[in-house]
């Protein structure tokens, strides 16, 4: 009996040894093979590939625009010519342990091994990801990244790794490399940038098109800048006194529009498209590297009507007036028309404004839902939740919407539409109403193509967000709204359109005949023109 137990335990130990050997040995062998076989290309090789044109198409396949690399946007900057303040800012924001780590953060790798996605994207790994063009959220990709991070750290100095990274990473506005970025955003030599400008550039790297003030507006861009500037102080690169003296820098208009390469209206679309793709793991450099075609949800005829309606209806009106038009397809969230204005780089379709009475349909939704409560009282939190459920984003660039600056309180005036919202998001709300409560976030990109092959397609699965009766009640008829800003919104079964007309300052306005500006005047005229084919079929 005793001998039998011993034999059993011997077998158990042998199996355990084998399993332990497999757990430790197989990854070690794979690591060694990968170390020998895989290699990282030089930044010069990577930059040489980033010159392919990206074609952007309407939903019917006709061409809207081309994103062509401009000359001089990939200026290589040796490490010794990069200002120390920019090096410190990038390290503080992107990889605080860069100078001491072995090429990766073990905690980030452990998180990626458990979840299968994300984790550990320090400077060395970001360089590898951008140099290989591999960005799939897989365990194999993270393993390969770890091997190459170790290899490059063994072979190159930290200064060489930083130099390689900072020269191939995108800073937005078609720039690669800090020298090109300093010119694009500030119109100055890299050596002349300030601490505030260094913080701005460091903050751009996480999402270059998603943090550009020409895309998201100065308020969101300033919040990202403040985050980067705070990291400089937290990690000891600047003193608290110096941090308090830093101010958001003056950022110039994008080079593309100043050089007249495209209209402002097309530029706004371009920025929204690149921001959206960047957030989904398809940055511009990847699009260029693979020579992809971007198929949008924009309808060519609807887009032409929107731009023409704004141009024609505001002709001869006070020069201070501005307008934005957004049309969204109910059921799948595709943006079918988008006019952010042709007055400059400010995109009025994503500039937050006080909706005033245009917020009333959301309040009606909250009132409908409150009928089942005891007592049936409509509160600020209920109104805010109704807005979130209908499609207003809960957070924009880290800040909570429909909330006081402290991030907690809700003013009683929320029902009066005093919290600023983006026209793009409100258009999405009316699309949710028109679809009977089925919500899909507004988006511009339908799919990415390589020739005839579709390599990525937008997920347009709707989310049941609102009771059908409540949604149809809230958005049942077109509405003319306005206080200091004038709005018009309404939908058919196939297109929801929102029009905003106002100015850079929020105050009452009048048209050229002295008639006070309301939703029933200029916005209504523009809305009818955009929706004319939809109205004709009723």
XYZ file of C-alpha atoms in Angstrom:
538
model
C 0.000 0.000 0.000
C 2.823 2.316 0.980
C 4.692 1.546 -2.233
C 1.602 2.253 -4.284
C 1.196 5.685 -2.677
C 4.836 6.450 -3.374
C 4.436 5.503 -7.038
C 1.362 7.747 -7.313
C 3.205 10.707 -5.778
C 6.184 10.131 -8.066
C 3.880 10.360 -11.055
C 2.254 13.506 -9.672
C 5.664 15.133 -9.150
C 6.818 14.173 -12.648
C 3.670 15.652 -14.204
C 4.161 18.786 -12.120
C 7.778 19.083 -13.266
C 6.740 18.668 -16.884
C 3.993 21.258 -16.582
C 6.330 23.695 -14.810
C 8.892 23.152 -17.532
C 6.311 23.874 -20.188
C 5.055 27.000 -18.412
C 8.571 28.373 -17.999
C 10.450 26.745 -20.843
C 8.117 27.244 -23.800
C 7.802 31.037 -23.358
C 11.555 31.257 -22.748
C 12.311 29.361 -25.939
C 9.762 31.428 -27.881
C 11.307 34.600 -26.450
C 14.791 33.510 -27.516
C 13.654 32.634 -31.043
C 11.781 35.917 -31.382
C 14.808 37.829 -30.131
C 16.928 36.292 -32.877
C 14.369 36.506 -35.729
C 12.456 39.739 -35.179
C 13.999 43.155 -35.667
C 12.976 46.800 -35.471
C 13.394 49.090 -38.453
C 15.100 52.450 -38.270
C 12.962 55.604 -38.060
C 14.240 56.641 -41.512
C 12.805 53.433 -43.006
C 9.478 54.014 -41.276
C 9.210 57.624 -42.436
C 9.933 56.594 -46.022
C 6.724 54.537 -46.034
C 4.462 57.301 -44.796
C 3.993 58.997 -48.160
C 1.002 57.125 -49.562
C -2.131 59.071 -50.352
C -5.289 58.227 -48.407
C -8.453 58.545 -50.506
C -11.651 59.595 -48.685
C -14.945 58.728 -50.393
C -18.619 59.530 -50.039
C -20.895 56.630 -49.200
C -21.534 55.985 -52.921
C -17.806 55.542 -53.623
C -17.245 58.881 -55.337
C -14.222 60.818 -54.116
C -14.598 63.550 -51.515
C -10.939 64.387 -50.898
C -7.413 63.037 -50.707
C -5.109 63.253 -47.718
C -1.795 63.909 -49.421
C 1.401 64.199 -47.362
C 2.625 67.795 -47.722
C 6.291 68.505 -48.254
C 8.350 69.016 -45.149
C 6.012 67.374 -42.648
C 8.501 64.640 -41.669
C 11.543 66.610 -40.511
C 13.991 64.303 -38.716
C 15.384 65.884 -35.552
C 18.514 64.435 -33.873
C 18.234 63.931 -30.128
C 20.761 66.657 -29.334
C 18.552 69.212 -31.139
C 15.422 68.361 -29.158
C 14.950 70.869 -26.315
C 15.303 69.252 -22.906
C 11.985 70.729 -21.813
C 10.196 68.805 -24.597
C 12.011 65.581 -23.709
C 10.969 66.033 -20.070
C 7.371 66.848 -21.010
C 6.994 63.785 -23.232
C 8.534 61.471 -20.647
C 6.361 62.970 -17.887
C 3.169 62.413 -19.870
C 3.888 59.239 -21.842
C 6.343 57.121 -19.806
C 7.550 58.440 -16.420
C 9.877 55.447 -15.856
C 11.378 55.593 -19.355
C 14.942 56.329 -18.254
C 15.066 53.379 -15.838
C 12.733 50.703 -17.216
C 13.775 47.769 -19.386
C 11.676 48.829 -22.352
C 8.285 47.981 -20.888
C 6.230 48.225 -17.717
C 5.772 44.763 -16.121
C 2.429 45.762 -14.609
C 1.134 46.847 -17.994
C 2.313 43.622 -19.617
C 0.667 41.591 -16.843
C -2.577 43.458 -17.422
C -2.365 42.776 -21.159
C -1.677 39.066 -20.549
C -4.793 38.824 -18.380
C -7.157 40.890 -20.527
C -5.661 40.207 -23.944
C -5.728 43.891 -24.821
C -3.988 47.140 -23.945
C -1.367 47.769 -21.335
C 2.273 48.704 -21.152
C 2.415 51.256 -23.945
C 5.482 53.194 -22.878
C 7.779 55.092 -25.220
C 9.803 52.042 -26.309
C 6.693 49.979 -27.031
C 5.022 52.855 -28.847
C 8.042 53.120 -31.102
C 7.869 49.400 -31.841
C 4.131 49.561 -32.512
C 4.545 52.436 -34.944
C 7.635 51.029 -36.636
C 6.105 47.586 -37.230
C 2.647 48.891 -38.134
C 1.135 46.182 -35.906
C -1.590 47.434 -33.588
C -3.882 44.420 -33.187
C -5.120 43.837 -29.628
C -3.740 40.286 -29.357
C -1.523 38.426 -26.931
C 0.879 37.564 -29.758
C 1.314 41.228 -30.666
C 1.993 42.144 -27.037
C 4.479 39.254 -26.726
C 6.308 40.363 -29.877
C 6.290 43.928 -28.556
C 7.872 42.736 -25.294
C 10.603 40.814 -27.132
C 11.458 43.742 -29.393
C 11.334 46.198 -26.478
C 13.916 44.081 -24.683
C 16.052 43.762 -27.809
C 16.062 47.444 -28.673
C 16.808 48.379 -25.053
C 19.803 46.018 -25.107
C 21.168 47.461 -28.337
C 20.403 51.178 -28.184
C 20.838 53.892 -25.604
C 17.756 55.514 -24.120
C 18.590 58.691 -26.040
C 18.630 56.753 -29.331
C 15.309 55.096 -28.510
C 13.730 58.458 -27.684
C 15.110 59.976 -30.887
C 13.638 57.135 -32.955
C 10.264 57.363 -31.202
C 9.782 61.107 -31.351
C 10.631 61.266 -35.055
C 8.077 58.718 -36.287
C 5.211 59.467 -33.902
C 2.464 61.706 -35.272
C 1.853 65.080 -33.657
C -1.246 65.676 -35.801
C -1.706 68.126 -38.677
C 0.219 65.811 -41.011
C 3.396 66.166 -38.953
C 5.954 63.610 -37.821
C 8.797 64.827 -35.654
C 8.938 67.680 -33.150
C 10.441 70.257 -35.518
C 7.532 69.932 -37.951
C 5.066 70.030 -35.042
C 6.549 73.249 -33.608
C 6.106 74.913 -36.998
C 2.567 73.550 -37.522
C 1.198 74.646 -34.131
C 3.307 77.656 -33.172
C 5.067 78.825 -36.340
C 8.461 78.802 -34.633
C 11.715 76.910 -34.470
C 11.767 73.914 -32.144
C 14.585 75.419 -30.071
C 12.384 78.417 -29.233
C 9.410 76.633 -27.664
C 8.375 77.415 -24.093
C 7.478 75.052 -21.265
C 3.791 75.648 -22.031
C 4.312 74.785 -25.691
C 6.317 71.704 -24.743
C 3.429 70.552 -22.531
C 1.003 71.137 -25.407
C 3.046 69.004 -27.830
C 3.498 66.240 -25.239
C -0.239 66.199 -24.626
C -0.947 65.774 -28.336
C 0.768 62.392 -28.635
C -1.995 60.325 -27.031
C -4.493 61.276 -29.760
C -3.043 63.896 -32.140
C -6.240 64.626 -34.039
C -8.445 64.151 -30.997
C -6.618 66.877 -29.022
C -6.131 69.461 -31.770
C -8.021 72.663 -30.834
C -8.938 73.031 -34.504
C -10.815 69.728 -34.170
C -12.236 69.677 -30.647
C -12.226 73.366 -29.779
C -9.982 75.337 -27.407
C -11.757 74.251 -24.204
C -11.075 70.537 -24.628
C -7.572 71.188 -25.949
C -6.855 73.377 -22.910
C -7.946 70.578 -20.567
C -5.491 68.194 -22.232
C -2.748 70.836 -22.017
C -3.481 71.320 -18.299
C -3.175 67.566 -17.749
C 0.267 67.531 -19.404
C 1.401 70.642 -17.526
C 0.275 69.128 -14.214
C 2.317 65.981 -14.941
C 5.420 68.155 -15.366
C 4.884 69.539 -11.874
C 3.856 66.229 -10.274
C 7.005 64.537 -11.528
C 9.365 67.305 -10.533
C 10.325 68.749 -13.915
C 8.954 72.188 -13.032
C 8.316 73.747 -9.646
C 4.760 74.406 -8.371
C 5.456 78.124 -8.780
C 6.547 77.671 -12.395
C 3.463 75.502 -13.065
C 1.141 78.190 -11.710
C 2.809 80.675 -14.053
C 2.247 78.551 -17.159
C -0.572 79.624 -19.496
C -2.204 77.831 -22.385
C -0.134 78.723 -25.469
C -1.330 80.517 -28.564
C -1.950 77.868 -31.214
C -1.964 78.893 -34.870
C -4.420 77.822 -37.561
C -3.520 74.549 -39.308
C -0.981 74.833 -42.103
C -3.282 72.994 -44.517
C -5.962 75.677 -44.478
C -3.565 78.608 -44.303
C -1.885 77.267 -47.417
C -5.253 76.992 -49.149
C -4.946 73.268 -49.813
C -8.583 72.603 -48.883
C -11.739 74.433 -47.848
C -12.438 74.910 -44.168
C -15.578 72.798 -44.523
C -13.614 69.878 -45.956
C -10.949 70.397 -43.329
C -13.534 69.970 -40.564
C -14.727 66.701 -42.086
C -11.149 65.532 -42.501
C -10.375 66.236 -38.850
C -13.496 64.445 -37.611
C -12.734 61.411 -39.779
C -9.093 61.180 -38.653
C -10.089 61.653 -34.999
C -12.662 58.873 -35.242
C -10.279 56.449 -36.940
C -7.480 57.276 -34.524
C -9.740 56.370 -31.589
C -10.453 53.006 -33.222
C -6.808 52.084 -33.722
C -6.358 53.414 -37.269
C -4.097 56.487 -37.013
C -3.176 58.391 -40.146
C 0.277 56.843 -40.372
C -1.300 53.389 -40.460
C -3.746 54.466 -43.180
C -0.845 55.832 -45.232
C 1.402 52.869 -44.615
C -1.264 50.473 -45.898
C -2.549 52.808 -48.630
C -6.162 52.470 -47.493
C -9.325 54.056 -48.836
C -11.783 55.521 -46.330
C -15.469 55.061 -47.221
C -17.623 57.548 -45.298
C -21.293 57.640 -44.341
C -21.647 61.109 -45.936
C -24.211 61.342 -48.709
C -22.899 63.533 -51.527
C -26.251 65.133 -52.361
C -27.137 65.810 -48.713
C -23.683 67.280 -48.110
C -24.005 69.593 -51.102
C -27.468 70.711 -49.953
C -26.187 71.476 -46.455
C -23.250 73.568 -47.628
C -25.330 75.328 -50.272
C -28.171 76.105 -47.838
C -25.805 77.710 -45.313
C -23.959 79.677 -47.988
C -27.054 80.933 -49.810
C -29.246 81.669 -46.794
C -26.578 83.627 -44.908
C -25.536 85.638 -47.985
C -26.281 89.280 -47.238
C -26.988 88.600 -43.554
C -24.907 90.217 -40.764
C -21.286 89.133 -41.120
C -21.173 88.037 -37.471
C -23.601 85.164 -38.048
C -22.308 81.593 -38.071
C -24.080 78.302 -38.744
C -23.681 74.550 -38.476
C -25.644 71.661 -39.967
C -25.493 68.001 -38.956
C -27.635 65.219 -40.426
C -27.591 61.723 -38.927
C -29.232 58.569 -40.250
C -31.603 57.034 -37.656
C -30.965 53.383 -36.950
C -27.275 53.212 -37.810
C -25.847 56.599 -36.691
C -24.133 57.459 -39.971
C -23.502 61.198 -40.432
C -24.996 61.969 -43.845
C -24.275 65.711 -43.955
C -21.858 67.844 -41.952
C -21.214 71.551 -42.321
C -19.112 73.050 -39.561
C -18.733 76.390 -41.300
C -16.401 77.987 -43.813
C -15.311 80.922 -41.671
C -12.065 79.488 -40.347
C -10.688 76.503 -38.476
C -13.393 76.711 -35.802
C -15.774 73.827 -36.381
C -19.144 75.108 -35.172
C -20.716 71.648 -35.418
C -18.610 70.530 -32.424
C -18.433 73.866 -30.604
C -20.558 73.537 -27.438
C -23.468 75.991 -27.255
C -26.365 76.516 -24.876
C -29.275 74.627 -26.447
C -31.950 76.619 -24.614
C -35.365 75.371 -25.644
C -33.748 72.858 -28.031
C -33.131 70.843 -24.855
C -36.878 70.662 -24.180
C -37.434 67.299 -25.955
C -34.953 65.683 -23.557
C -36.831 67.179 -20.612
C -40.047 65.766 -22.091
C -38.394 62.377 -22.182
C -37.484 62.676 -18.496
C -41.068 63.732 -17.713
C -42.434 60.694 -19.536
C -40.197 58.339 -17.608
C -41.002 60.032 -14.286
C -44.656 59.007 -14.599
C -43.749 55.634 -13.150
C -41.975 57.170 -10.134
C -43.492 57.787 -6.737
C -43.697 60.723 -6.517
C -43.541 61.563 -10.264
C -40.981 64.346 -9.883
C -38.507 65.356 -12.581
C -35.111 66.115 -11.053
C -31.808 67.302 -12.454
C -30.202 63.827 -12.256
C -33.207 62.323 -14.079
C -32.948 64.913 -16.847
C -29.219 64.347 -17.181
C -29.666 60.575 -17.339
C -32.355 60.973 -20.005
C -29.870 63.025 -22.042
C -27.163 60.378 -21.663
C -29.576 57.606 -22.630
C -30.681 59.574 -25.692
C -27.120 59.970 -26.924
C -25.396 62.926 -25.246
C -21.873 61.696 -24.332
C -21.382 61.441 -20.582
C -17.759 62.538 -20.893
C -15.892 64.713 -23.371
C -12.115 64.728 -23.062
C -12.330 63.566 -19.460
C -14.855 66.187 -18.293
C -18.399 65.182 -17.400
C -21.108 66.870 -19.444
C -24.315 68.439 -18.084
C -22.594 69.017 -14.749
C -21.290 71.991 -12.808
C -17.526 72.664 -13.007
C -17.000 70.697 -9.779
C -18.047 67.560 -11.686
C -20.770 66.718 -9.150
C -23.549 69.266 -8.836
C -26.340 69.775 -11.360
C -27.876 73.241 -11.561
C -31.647 73.492 -11.379
C -31.510 75.363 -14.681
C -30.542 72.192 -16.549
C -34.162 71.964 -17.720
C -33.747 75.368 -19.370
C -30.886 74.171 -21.545
C -28.151 76.178 -19.846
C -25.433 73.522 -20.139
C -23.517 73.718 -23.389
C -23.834 70.822 -25.833
C -22.336 70.122 -29.255
C -24.641 70.303 -32.292
C -23.228 66.947 -33.459
C -24.397 65.256 -30.266
C -27.832 66.886 -30.336
C -28.285 65.694 -33.918
C -27.566 62.181 -32.668
C -30.271 62.594 -30.007
C -32.893 63.476 -32.622
C -31.779 60.458 -34.664
C -32.394 58.309 -31.578
C -35.871 59.798 -31.259
C -36.590 59.149 -34.943
C -35.542 55.504 -34.671
C -37.995 54.865 -31.859
C -35.393 54.872 -29.114
C -32.694 52.792 -30.851
C -29.335 54.528 -30.353
C -26.139 54.378 -32.370
C -23.412 56.951 -31.726
C -22.995 59.335 -34.693
C -20.003 58.371 -36.818
C -18.422 59.366 -40.132
C -16.596 56.226 -41.279
C -18.445 53.252 -42.748
C -15.466 51.088 -43.681
C -11.813 50.949 -44.679
C -10.785 49.332 -47.963
C -7.637 48.043 -49.556
C -8.670 47.894 -53.197
C -11.873 45.842 -53.246
C -11.137 44.234 -49.879
C -12.902 45.592 -46.781
C -10.339 45.508 -43.962
C -12.509 47.140 -41.283
C -16.210 47.965 -40.973
C -18.043 50.151 -38.478
C -20.258 48.323 -35.983
C -23.696 49.907 -36.314
C -25.635 47.570 -34.038
C -28.289 49.747 -32.363
C -28.744 49.822 -28.591
C -32.337 49.908 -27.276
C -31.995 53.074 -25.198
C -35.443 54.623 -24.795
C -39.074 53.489 -24.625
C -40.443 53.751 -28.152
C -43.476 55.785 -27.099
C -41.325 58.256 -25.183
C -38.848 58.650 -28.058
C -41.535 59.309 -30.646
C -43.308 61.738 -28.312
C -40.142 63.750 -27.645
C -39.076 64.020 -31.282
C -42.377 63.610 -33.032
C -42.505 66.943 -34.882
C -39.833 69.358 -36.107
C -39.039 71.986 -33.507
C -38.021 75.630 -33.812
C -35.952 76.622 -30.818
C -33.854 79.508 -29.688
C -32.695 81.968 -27.086
C -29.392 83.719 -27.822
C -28.688 80.839 -30.226
C -31.279 79.678 -32.751
C -31.909 76.005 -33.492
C -34.069 73.918 -35.786
C -34.290 70.153 -35.460
C -36.444 67.400 -36.850
C -36.309 64.089 -38.625
C -37.841 61.742 -41.141
C -37.492 57.988 -40.882
C -34.214 58.151 -42.826
C -32.549 61.433 -41.777
C -32.449 63.598 -38.664
C -31.133 67.124 -39.209
C -30.146 69.788 -36.713
C -29.308 73.385 -37.649
C -27.675 75.964 -35.397
C -27.317 79.663 -36.207
C -25.663 82.136 -33.860
C -22.326 83.830 -33.357
C -19.056 83.549 -31.528
C -20.588 85.373 -28.560
C -23.870 84.174 -27.054
C -26.273 87.106 -27.225
C -29.581 87.937 -28.940
C -29.231 88.634 -32.655
C -31.291 89.780 -35.582
C -31.257 89.211 -39.341
C -30.571 91.923 -41.926
C -34.191 93.181 -41.656
C -33.972 93.541 -37.897
C -36.114 90.472 -37.229
C -34.965 88.734 -34.028
C -33.130 85.511 -34.754
C -35.164 82.451 -33.731
C -35.447 78.863 -34.908
C -38.351 79.878 -37.110
C -36.215 82.227 -39.227
C -32.804 81.381 -40.723
C -32.405 77.908 -39.129
C -35.812 76.813 -40.384
C -35.008 77.920 -43.944
C -31.710 76.018 -43.901
C -33.338 72.927 -42.380
C -36.049 72.809 -45.056
C -33.462 73.004 -47.830
C -31.369 70.188 -46.354
C -34.438 68.038 -45.747
C -36.215 68.910 -49.016
C -36.089 65.397 -50.564
C -37.344 63.926 -47.278
C -40.194 66.434 -47.043
C -41.202 65.837 -50.674
C -41.912 62.160 -49.980
C -44.261 62.826 -47.078
